Amino acid sequence: MSAFEGVTFESESTSSAARTIIGDALRKADPVGSRAVENETNWRRNYLAHFRRALEAGIGEAPAAHSIAADGLRSAHEHMRFGDGSLDDAIPNTPLSQVFHTQTIKGDAEIETELTLPYRGERLRGKALLDQLDDWVSRGIITHSCSEAVQTVIDNPEWMRLEGDTMVVLGAGAEMGPYRALMRWGATCVALDLPREDVQSRISEYAAESAGRLHVPARIVTNGGADVGADLITELPAVAEWLDHIDGRLVLGNYCYADGATHVRVSMAADALATHLLQNRPDTALAFLATPTDVFAVPAEEVEVANAAYASRSVSKVLRTPLRLASGGRLLQRNYPPGADPGICDALVPQQGPNYALAKRLQRWRATTARNEGTTVSLNVAPATRTRSVVKNKALAAAYAGAHRFGVEVFDPATSNTLMAALLVHDLRAGSEQQAEPWLDEANNAAHGGLWTSAYHPRSALGLAAVLGIGALRG
């Protein structure tokens, strides 16, 4: 295997690697669940249940949750490679194929000193923004804690510059990342993304028009691509060496996305980078966005809203019984049993696949483990968002178009990335004490978009939402 391939799976079968990682994660906390994973013969069809179990086995038992996260990460590192060696040896032992120097762009725009939020063609500020937060809370779109966190940033606009911190944005060109908002607010950012002309042009042009300061890795060897940017999967050691010389407390934010198994590879490259930075610069903070289409433990407050919606008289309630009978019970199942505390919102979407689920779970495990070791961590659940990567899937695009029929609001990227950037600022400046269990940390400040408070189990409504959304898309 060539070093030019960078971070790869030990096995050619990504399903085998994922099954091994989940099995190892459960081995101590849930031996029966671990054996069920090992005996699974159709991973791509049945992985959903095992990812759910990897959450449930840690509820009510904080040491079990920490064990699942730490053992899952340990297994992932053991089963990933960098070139001919182990992933953990990549940064200290791999000869550099590239040496980066720093190119800096300083924007000349005025720093935004007030938190504003683009929403449905308007830019909300002041009372209008507070009213929108209240509306989202009342409709069960965001949690009370999310609204309170954003209001705290509104009251402390000087926080938005992240003075003294350098925000390292992995996947700076991603639609959901905080790069654009932070640059408007005058922050210092490091933008890491692929050395492609189109990607790097967007990043640098935005920086020049912003109020922030941007650092990008400039390449000595371009290989025919852009002269800035880096491929984290293949150039991990060089990226680590370059970041070691960047000033300020680093905040490493993983906002990378890729299709299929590449998403796991880039997530593991980012995790190896995080491990390196935490060892060499212990004050480094970590940041992640959790996808709403995953399995989460949900507080009783959100469960009560969902159960009230299930009990309310509505058109969907009238049609519920015949639809459930016609579908053999698959459609419109209630989201939670009465009195669940916590409830389990299982919003994993089969169309996104097991590699996506694994990549996002690895990030949650790192957040749990790092927080338990005293690292400052920002991980917030983001709302469903009409990003390019989602709407290119016709089934998901249709489901998103019909989601409002079931109390779920799908956000535009500009709204999501600004809202989540504000939550990041809150976490880095206001901080938060580690809670009794990891699931409570994950539920705090969640902007779940209504998936947690929907009357129906998300997958049991997904197909119907897609049918209803097809007409909207055609319109």
Short mmCIF file of C-alpha atoms in Angstrom, two decimals:
data_model
loop_
_atom_site.label_atom_id
_atom_site.label_comp_id
_atom_site.label_asym_id
_atom_site.label_seq_id
_atom_site.Cartn_x
_atom_site.Cartn_y
_atom_site.Cartn_z
CA MET A 1 0.00 0.00 0.00
CA SER A 2 1.42 3.38 -0.98
CA ALA A 3 1.80 6.30 1.39
CA PHE A 4 0.18 8.38 -1.33
CA GLU A 5 -3.12 6.68 -0.46
CA GLY A 6 -2.85 8.16 3.01
CA VAL A 7 -5.42 7.06 5.59
CA THR A 8 -7.03 3.78 4.56
CA PHE A 9 -8.89 0.83 6.05
CA GLU A 10 -6.80 -2.12 7.19
CA SER A 11 -9.26 -4.39 5.37
CA GLU A 12 -10.59 -3.89 1.85
CA SER A 13 -14.09 -4.37 3.27
CA THR A 14 -15.35 -1.19 4.90
CA SER A 15 -18.32 -3.11 6.27
CA SER A 16 -15.99 -5.54 8.02
CA ALA A 17 -14.01 -2.69 9.56
CA ALA A 18 -17.14 -0.89 10.76
CA ARG A 19 -18.58 -4.09 12.22
CA THR A 20 -15.33 -4.75 14.08
CA ILE A 21 -15.19 -1.20 15.46
CA ILE A 22 -18.78 -1.25 16.75
CA GLY A 23 -18.27 -4.74 18.17
CA ASP A 24 -15.13 -3.66 20.00
CA ALA A 25 -16.86 -0.54 21.31
CA LEU A 26 -19.58 -2.68 22.91
CA ARG A 27 -17.39 -5.51 24.15
CA LYS A 28 -17.02 -4.34 27.77
CA ALA A 29 -20.25 -2.41 28.22
CA ASP A 30 -22.58 -4.79 26.40
CA PRO A 31 -21.07 -8.23 25.62
CA VAL A 32 -24.37 -9.53 24.23
CA GLY A 33 -24.59 -6.56 21.87
CA SER A 34 -21.00 -7.09 20.84
CA ARG A 35 -21.71 -10.72 19.94
CA ALA A 36 -24.77 -9.65 17.96
CA VAL A 37 -22.54 -7.34 15.91
CA GLU A 38 -20.01 -10.11 15.32
CA ASN A 39 -22.76 -12.48 14.15
CA GLU A 40 -24.38 -9.93 11.83
CA THR A 41 -24.42 -11.32 8.28
CA ASN A 42 -26.03 -8.36 6.49
CA TRP A 43 -24.32 -5.27 7.87
CA ARG A 44 -25.43 -2.83 5.19
CA ARG A 45 -29.08 -3.68 5.82
CA ASN A 46 -29.06 -4.14 9.59
CA TYR A 47 -26.38 -1.73 10.86
CA LEU A 48 -29.04 0.67 12.17
CA ALA A 49 -29.94 -1.53 15.15
CA HIS A 50 -26.30 -1.93 16.19
CA PHE A 51 -25.58 1.81 16.09
CA ARG A 52 -28.65 2.32 18.26
CA ARG A 53 -27.41 -0.27 20.71
CA ALA A 54 -24.03 1.47 20.88
CA LEU A 55 -25.87 4.47 22.31
CA GLU A 56 -28.40 2.67 24.52
CA ALA A 57 -25.75 0.55 26.25
CA GLY A 58 -24.26 3.69 27.78
CA ILE A 59 -27.44 5.31 29.09
CA GLY A 60 -27.76 5.44 32.87
CA GLU A 61 -24.16 4.32 33.33
CA ALA A 62 -21.60 7.02 32.61
CA PRO A 63 -18.59 4.65 32.88
CA ALA A 64 -20.19 2.41 30.25
CA ALA A 65 -20.73 5.36 27.90
CA HIS A 66 -17.12 6.44 28.35
CA SER A 67 -15.94 2.87 27.76
CA ILE A 68 -17.92 2.60 24.52
CA ALA A 69 -16.43 5.86 23.23
CA ALA A 70 -12.84 5.12 24.25
CA ASP A 71 -12.87 1.49 23.09
CA GLY A 72 -14.54 2.40 19.82
CA LEU A 73 -11.89 5.02 19.09
CA ARG A 74 -9.10 2.65 20.10
CA SER A 75 -10.42 0.00 17.72
CA ALA A 76 -10.80 2.50 14.89
CA HIS A 77 -7.19 3.61 15.26
CA GLU A 78 -6.02 -0.01 15.34
CA HIS A 79 -7.88 -0.84 12.13
CA MET A 80 -6.89 2.18 10.07
CA ARG A 81 -3.57 2.59 8.30
CA PHE A 82 -1.45 5.36 6.88
CA GLY A 83 0.49 4.04 3.92
CA ASP A 84 2.30 0.90 5.06
CA GLY A 85 2.16 1.75 8.77
CA SER A 86 -0.33 2.35 11.54
CA LEU A 87 -2.38 5.52 11.69
CA ASP A 88 -1.01 6.37 15.13
CA ASP A 89 2.54 6.34 13.74
CA ALA A 90 1.71 8.51 10.74
CA ILE A 91 2.41 11.95 12.18
CA PRO A 92 5.63 11.28 14.12
CA ASN A 93 7.21 8.70 11.81
CA THR A 94 6.24 9.49 8.20
CA PRO A 95 8.74 11.49 6.13
CA LEU A 96 7.11 14.67 4.87
CA SER A 97 6.16 14.64 1.21
CA GLN A 98 5.16 18.28 1.46
CA VAL A 99 6.18 21.23 3.63
CA PHE A 100 3.64 24.01 3.95
CA HIS A 101 4.27 27.64 4.64
CA THR A 102 1.59 30.14 5.65
CA GLN A 103 -0.25 32.47 3.34
CA THR A 104 -2.33 35.08 5.16
CA ILE A 105 -5.28 37.10 3.88
CA LYS A 106 -6.64 40.01 5.92
CA GLY A 107 -10.08 41.23 4.99
CA ASP A 108 -10.86 44.95 5.04
CA ALA A 109 -14.58 44.86 5.80
CA GLU A 110 -16.09 46.25 8.99
CA ILE A 111 -16.35 43.75 11.81
CA GLU A 112 -19.92 42.70 12.54
CA THR A 113 -20.51 43.55 16.20
CA GLU A 114 -24.08 42.31 16.45
CA LEU A 115 -25.35 38.77 16.06
CA THR A 116 -27.75 38.61 13.12
CA LEU A 117 -29.31 35.57 11.52
CA PRO A 118 -30.29 35.19 7.85
CA TYR A 119 -33.73 33.58 7.72
CA ARG A 120 -36.16 33.25 4.82
CA GLY A 121 -34.91 36.27 2.93
CA GLU A 122 -34.49 38.51 5.97
CA ARG A 123 -31.66 39.20 8.39
CA LEU A 124 -33.02 38.91 11.90
CA ARG A 125 -31.55 41.04 14.67
CA GLY A 126 -32.60 42.35 18.05
CA LYS A 127 -36.21 41.66 18.98
CA ALA A 128 -36.93 39.92 15.66
CA LEU A 129 -34.18 37.39 16.39
CA LEU A 130 -35.37 36.85 19.96
CA ASP A 131 -38.93 36.36 18.72
CA GLN A 132 -37.71 33.75 16.22
CA LEU A 133 -35.86 31.88 18.95
CA ASP A 134 -39.04 31.89 21.04
CA ASP A 135 -41.04 30.63 18.06
CA TRP A 136 -38.61 27.77 17.45
CA VAL A 137 -38.74 26.77 21.11
CA SER A 138 -42.55 26.88 21.20
CA ARG A 139 -42.75 24.67 18.09
CA GLY A 140 -40.14 22.24 19.40
CA ILE A 141 -37.56 23.09 16.72
CA ILE A 142 -34.71 23.89 19.14
CA THR A 143 -34.21 23.21 22.83
CA HIS A 144 -34.58 25.83 25.56
CA SER A 145 -30.86 25.54 26.23
CA CYS A 146 -30.09 26.30 22.58
CA SER A 147 -32.17 29.48 22.71
CA GLU A 148 -30.54 30.53 25.98
CA ALA A 149 -27.05 29.95 24.56
CA VAL A 150 -27.76 32.11 21.50
CA GLN A 151 -29.25 34.83 23.69
CA THR A 152 -26.07 34.81 25.78
CA VAL A 153 -24.03 35.48 22.63
CA ILE A 154 -26.45 38.26 21.65
CA ASP A 155 -25.75 39.84 25.04
CA ASN A 156 -21.98 39.42 24.64
CA PRO A 157 -21.21 40.31 21.01
CA GLU A 158 -17.52 40.86 21.79
CA TRP A 159 -17.21 37.08 22.13
CA MET A 160 -17.83 36.61 18.40
CA ARG A 161 -14.26 37.61 17.46
CA LEU A 162 -12.87 34.71 19.51
CA GLU A 163 -10.02 37.00 20.54
CA GLY A 164 -6.88 34.98 21.32
CA ASP A 165 -8.11 31.81 19.61
CA THR A 166 -7.22 30.52 16.17
CA MET A 167 -10.10 28.55 14.68
CA VAL A 168 -8.84 25.68 12.52
CA VAL A 169 -11.69 24.82 10.16
CA LEU A 170 -11.27 21.37 8.60
CA GLY A 171 -13.49 21.36 5.53
CA ALA A 172 -13.60 25.16 5.36
CA GLY A 173 -15.58 25.06 2.12
CA ALA A 174 -18.40 23.01 3.67
CA GLU A 175 -21.81 24.64 3.73
CA MET A 176 -22.42 23.79 7.39
CA GLY A 177 -19.10 25.01 8.77
CA PRO A 178 -18.62 28.24 10.79
CA TYR A 179 -15.98 29.72 8.47
CA ARG A 180 -18.10 32.43 6.86
CA ALA A 181 -19.74 33.63 10.07
CA LEU A 182 -16.47 33.73 12.01
CA MET A 183 -14.74 35.71 9.27
CA ARG A 184 -17.59 38.25 9.27
CA TRP A 185 -17.16 38.56 13.03
CA GLY A 186 -13.43 39.31 12.74
CA ALA A 187 -12.01 36.02 13.98
CA THR A 188 -8.66 34.50 13.05
CA CYS A 189 -9.18 31.29 11.09
CA VAL A 190 -7.10 28.57 9.51
CA ALA A 191 -8.90 27.18 6.47
CA LEU A 192 -8.04 23.61 5.51
CA ASP A 193 -9.64 22.12 2.44
CA LEU A 194 -8.64 20.31 -0.72
CA PRO A 195 -6.06 21.95 -3.04
CA ARG A 196 -8.64 22.53 -5.77
CA GLU A 197 -8.87 25.82 -7.62
CA ASP A 198 -12.66 26.13 -7.22
CA VAL A 199 -12.63 25.37 -3.48
CA GLN A 200 -9.65 27.57 -2.66
CA SER A 201 -10.91 30.47 -4.76
CA ARG A 202 -14.18 30.54 -2.83
CA ILE A 203 -12.33 30.45 0.49
CA SER A 204 -9.83 33.19 -0.36
CA GLU A 205 -12.34 35.48 -2.09
CA TYR A 206 -14.61 35.35 0.94
CA ALA A 207 -11.67 36.10 3.24
CA ALA A 208 -10.70 39.19 1.23
CA GLU A 209 -14.27 40.53 1.53
CA SER A 210 -14.57 39.75 5.25
CA ALA A 211 -13.35 41.32 8.49
CA GLY A 212 -11.23 38.39 9.69
CA ARG A 213 -7.71 37.12 9.28
CA LEU A 214 -7.22 33.88 7.34
CA HIS A 215 -4.25 31.52 7.27
CA VAL A 216 -4.03 28.84 4.59
CA PRO A 217 -1.31 26.28 3.91
CA ALA A 218 0.70 27.29 0.84
CA ARG A 219 2.19 24.46 -1.14
CA ILE A 220 5.76 24.05 -2.34
CA VAL A 221 4.77 21.22 -4.68
CA THR A 222 1.41 21.83 -6.39
CA ASN A 223 1.02 18.65 -8.48
CA GLY A 224 -1.01 20.65 -10.97
CA GLY A 225 -3.58 21.82 -8.42
CA ALA A 226 -4.01 25.02 -6.48
CA ASP A 227 -0.94 26.44 -4.75
CA VAL A 228 -2.83 26.50 -1.45
CA GLY A 229 -4.87 23.88 0.42
CA ALA A 230 -4.13 20.43 1.73
CA ASP A 231 -5.52 16.92 1.43
CA LEU A 232 -5.86 15.79 5.04
CA ILE A 233 -6.11 12.12 4.08
CA THR A 234 -2.83 11.96 2.17
CA GLU A 235 -0.90 14.89 3.69
CA LEU A 236 -1.75 14.39 7.37
CA PRO A 237 1.85 14.55 8.68
CA ALA A 238 2.58 17.78 6.78
CA VAL A 239 -0.65 19.38 8.02
CA ALA A 240 0.24 18.47 11.61
CA GLU A 241 3.75 19.88 11.24
CA TRP A 242 2.37 23.13 9.82
CA LEU A 243 -0.27 23.57 12.54
CA ASP A 244 2.38 23.06 15.22
CA HIS A 245 3.73 26.51 14.27
CA ILE A 246 0.43 28.42 14.18
CA ASP A 247 0.08 30.96 17.01
CA GLY A 248 -2.74 31.19 19.52
CA ARG A 249 -4.85 28.59 21.26
CA LEU A 250 -6.09 26.30 18.53
CA VAL A 251 -9.71 25.27 18.21
CA LEU A 252 -9.80 22.26 15.88
CA GLY A 253 -13.19 22.03 14.18
CA ASN A 254 -14.03 18.99 12.06
CA TYR A 255 -16.56 19.96 9.38
CA CYS A 256 -15.31 17.59 6.68
CA TYR A 257 -17.69 15.63 4.50
CA ALA A 258 -17.10 13.11 1.73
CA ASP A 259 -19.08 10.39 0.06
CA GLY A 260 -18.96 6.77 1.21
CA ALA A 261 -15.88 5.30 2.85
CA THR A 262 -13.88 8.48 2.22
CA HIS A 263 -15.94 10.16 4.94
CA VAL A 264 -14.62 7.65 7.48
CA ARG A 265 -11.06 8.09 6.18
CA VAL A 266 -11.14 11.89 6.54
CA SER A 267 -12.82 11.63 9.95
CA MET A 268 -10.04 9.36 11.15
CA ALA A 269 -7.39 11.67 9.70
CA ALA A 270 -8.99 14.52 11.64
CA ASP A 271 -9.08 12.37 14.76
CA ALA A 272 -5.38 11.54 14.44
CA LEU A 273 -4.69 15.25 14.04
CA ALA A 274 -6.76 16.02 17.16
CA THR A 275 -4.84 13.40 19.14
CA HIS A 276 -1.52 14.91 18.03
CA LEU A 277 -2.52 18.47 18.89
CA LEU A 278 -3.90 17.54 22.31
CA GLN A 279 -0.63 15.80 23.13
CA ASN A 280 1.55 18.69 21.99
CA ARG A 281 -0.73 21.63 22.76
CA PRO A 282 -2.95 20.55 25.68
CA ASP A 283 -4.97 23.77 25.63
CA THR A 284 -6.35 22.86 22.17
CA ALA A 285 -10.16 22.84 22.03
CA LEU A 286 -12.25 20.59 19.77
CA ALA A 287 -15.42 21.38 17.83
CA PHE A 288 -17.92 19.21 15.95
CA LEU A 289 -21.41 19.35 14.49
CA ALA A 290 -23.57 16.35 15.25
CA THR A 291 -25.95 15.31 12.50
CA PRO A 292 -29.65 15.19 13.47
CA THR A 293 -29.98 11.95 11.46
CA ASP A 294 -28.42 9.78 14.15
CA VAL A 295 -29.54 8.13 17.39
CA PHE A 296 -29.77 10.36 20.46
CA ALA A 297 -31.08 10.08 23.99
CA VAL A 298 -33.68 12.84 24.36
CA PRO A 299 -34.69 14.61 27.60
CA ALA A 300 -38.17 14.13 29.05
CA GLU A 301 -39.10 17.72 28.10
CA GLU A 302 -38.75 16.95 24.39
CA VAL A 303 -40.46 13.57 24.80
CA GLU A 304 -43.51 15.25 26.35
CA VAL A 305 -43.84 17.60 23.37
CA ALA A 306 -43.67 14.65 20.95
CA ASN A 307 -46.24 12.63 22.87
CA ALA A 308 -48.57 15.61 23.06
CA ALA A 309 -48.30 15.95 19.28
CA TYR A 310 -49.08 12.24 18.87
CA ALA A 311 -52.20 12.59 21.00
CA SER A 312 -53.48 15.76 19.33
CA ARG A 313 -56.33 15.65 16.85
CA SER A 314 -55.06 16.24 13.34
CA VAL A 315 -55.36 14.97 9.78
CA SER A 316 -52.41 12.70 10.35
CA LYS A 317 -54.14 11.19 13.37
CA VAL A 318 -57.24 10.46 11.28
CA LEU A 319 -55.13 8.73 8.64
CA ARG A 320 -52.75 7.05 11.08
CA THR A 321 -54.70 3.84 11.67
CA PRO A 322 -55.43 3.01 8.02
CA LEU A 323 -51.88 3.90 6.98
CA ARG A 324 -50.40 1.69 9.69
CA LEU A 325 -52.69 -1.18 8.75
CA ALA A 326 -51.90 -0.83 5.06
CA SER A 327 -48.14 -0.75 5.77
CA GLY A 328 -48.08 -3.62 8.23
CA GLY A 329 -47.30 -1.20 11.09
CA ARG A 330 -44.28 0.38 9.43
CA LEU A 331 -45.76 3.85 8.89
CA LEU A 332 -46.39 6.51 11.53
CA GLN A 333 -45.12 4.68 14.59
CA ARG A 334 -45.06 6.88 17.67
CA ASN A 335 -41.67 8.39 18.43
CA TYR A 336 -41.53 7.50 22.15
CA PRO A 337 -43.47 5.38 24.63
CA PRO A 338 -45.42 7.38 27.25
CA GLY A 339 -43.24 8.70 30.07
CA ALA A 340 -39.89 7.82 28.47
CA ASP A 341 -37.03 9.56 30.29
CA PRO A 342 -34.85 9.72 28.37
CA GLY A 343 -36.48 8.85 25.07
CA ILE A 344 -34.50 7.42 22.17
CA CYS A 345 -34.85 9.36 18.93
CA ASP A 346 -33.62 7.00 16.24
CA ALA A 347 -33.33 9.16 13.15
CA LEU A 348 -30.68 7.17 11.30
CA VAL A 349 -31.45 7.33 7.59
CA PRO A 350 -30.65 4.18 5.56
CA GLN A 351 -30.03 6.25 2.42
CA GLN A 352 -27.00 7.87 4.07
CA GLY A 353 -25.36 4.50 4.65
CA PRO A 354 -23.21 2.87 7.34
CA ASN A 355 -20.04 4.80 6.46
CA TYR A 356 -21.78 8.10 7.18
CA ALA A 357 -23.11 6.72 10.47
CA LEU A 358 -19.65 5.52 11.50
CA ALA A 359 -17.92 8.78 10.57
CA LYS A 360 -20.34 10.81 12.66
CA ARG A 361 -20.26 8.37 15.59
CA LEU A 362 -16.46 8.55 15.69
CA GLN A 363 -16.76 12.31 16.14
CA ARG A 364 -19.24 11.91 18.99
CA TRP A 365 -16.95 9.37 20.66
CA ARG A 366 -14.00 11.76 20.41
CA ALA A 367 -16.08 14.57 21.93
CA THR A 368 -17.12 12.30 24.82
CA THR A 369 -13.59 11.04 25.48
CA ALA A 370 -11.94 14.46 25.20
CA ARG A 371 -14.49 16.13 27.44
CA ASN A 372 -13.99 13.40 30.04
CA GLU A 373 -10.25 14.15 29.96
CA GLY A 374 -10.81 17.85 30.62
CA THR A 375 -10.61 19.21 27.07
CA THR A 376 -12.87 22.08 26.03
CA VAL A 377 -15.32 20.57 23.55
CA SER A 378 -18.11 22.07 21.45
CA LEU A 379 -20.46 19.48 19.97
CA ASN A 380 -23.95 20.60 19.06
CA VAL A 381 -26.76 18.86 17.19
CA ALA A 382 -27.50 20.81 14.01
CA PRO A 383 -30.87 20.92 12.24
CA ALA A 384 -31.65 19.14 9.00
CA THR A 385 -30.32 21.46 6.29
CA ARG A 386 -30.69 21.71 2.51
CA THR A 387 -27.01 21.28 1.74
CA ARG A 388 -25.85 20.22 -1.71
CA SER A 389 -24.71 16.84 -0.38
CA VAL A 390 -28.24 16.12 0.89
CA VAL A 391 -30.43 17.42 -1.90
CA LYS A 392 -28.44 15.59 -4.58
CA ASN A 393 -30.07 12.45 -3.14
CA LYS A 394 -33.55 12.59 -4.69
CA ALA A 395 -35.20 10.55 -1.94
CA LEU A 396 -33.79 12.76 0.82
CA ALA A 397 -34.61 15.93 -1.12
CA ALA A 398 -38.24 14.80 -1.41
CA ALA A 399 -38.39 13.82 2.27
CA TYR A 400 -37.02 17.23 3.27
CA ALA A 401 -39.61 18.95 1.08
CA GLY A 402 -42.39 17.11 2.92
CA ALA A 403 -40.89 17.18 6.41
CA HIS A 404 -42.88 20.21 7.56
CA ARG A 405 -46.03 18.05 7.48
CA PHE A 406 -44.60 16.23 10.49
CA GLY A 407 -43.39 19.21 12.51
CA VAL A 408 -39.82 19.18 11.19
CA GLU A 409 -38.29 22.40 9.89
CA VAL A 410 -35.52 22.02 7.32
CA PHE A 411 -33.11 24.95 7.41
CA ASP A 412 -31.27 26.78 4.64
CA PRO A 413 -27.46 26.50 4.91
CA ALA A 414 -26.94 30.19 5.70
CA THR A 415 -29.31 29.98 8.66
CA SER A 416 -27.81 26.74 9.96
CA ASN A 417 -24.16 27.70 9.71
CA THR A 418 -24.68 31.06 11.44
CA LEU A 419 -26.80 29.54 14.20
CA MET A 420 -24.24 26.79 14.81
CA ALA A 421 -21.35 29.28 14.73
CA ALA A 422 -23.09 31.24 17.48
CA LEU A 423 -23.38 28.05 19.57
CA LEU A 424 -19.67 27.37 18.98
CA VAL A 425 -18.82 30.85 20.26
CA HIS A 426 -21.00 30.25 23.31
CA ASP A 427 -19.28 26.96 24.12
CA LEU A 428 -15.79 28.44 23.78
CA ARG A 429 -16.53 31.56 25.82
CA ALA A 430 -19.25 30.67 28.33
CA GLY A 431 -18.12 27.06 28.70
CA SER A 432 -20.15 24.35 30.37
CA GLU A 433 -19.53 21.83 33.12
CA GLN A 434 -19.39 18.18 32.14
CA GLN A 435 -22.76 16.68 32.91
CA ALA A 436 -23.55 13.44 34.71
CA GLU A 437 -23.80 11.41 31.49
CA PRO A 438 -22.48 11.94 27.95
CA TRP A 439 -25.97 11.88 26.45
CA LEU A 440 -26.86 14.95 28.52
CA ASP A 441 -23.84 16.79 27.09
CA GLU A 442 -25.04 15.91 23.58
CA ALA A 443 -28.61 17.02 24.28
CA ASN A 444 -27.52 20.40 25.60
CA ASN A 445 -28.02 23.29 23.13
CA ALA A 446 -29.50 20.95 20.50
CA ALA A 447 -31.00 22.55 17.39
CA HIS A 448 -32.60 19.30 16.22
CA GLY A 449 -35.07 20.94 13.83
CA GLY A 450 -38.09 19.12 15.27
CA LEU A 451 -36.92 15.53 14.83
CA TRP A 452 -36.77 15.07 18.60
CA THR A 453 -40.27 16.48 19.15
CA SER A 454 -42.01 14.91 16.16
CA ALA A 455 -44.99 12.70 16.97
CA TYR A 456 -43.61 9.91 14.81
CA HIS A 457 -40.51 7.78 14.66
CA PRO A 458 -38.50 9.54 11.93
CA ARG A 459 -38.01 6.50 9.67
CA SER A 460 -41.70 5.61 9.92
CA ALA A 461 -42.60 9.02 8.50
CA LEU A 462 -39.70 9.40 6.05
CA GLY A 463 -41.32 7.59 3.14
CA LEU A 464 -44.62 9.42 3.55
CA ALA A 465 -42.80 12.76 3.82
CA ALA A 466 -41.02 11.93 0.56
CA VAL A 467 -44.30 11.15 -1.20
CA LEU A 468 -45.80 14.42 0.03
CA GLY A 469 -42.61 16.29 -0.87
CA ILE A 470 -42.46 15.13 -4.49
CA GLY A 471 -45.27 17.47 -5.42
CA ALA A 472 -43.56 20.38 -3.69
CA LEU A 473 -40.33 19.72 -5.58
CA ARG A 474 -42.17 19.57 -8.88
CA GLY A 475 -43.96 22.79 -8.05
#
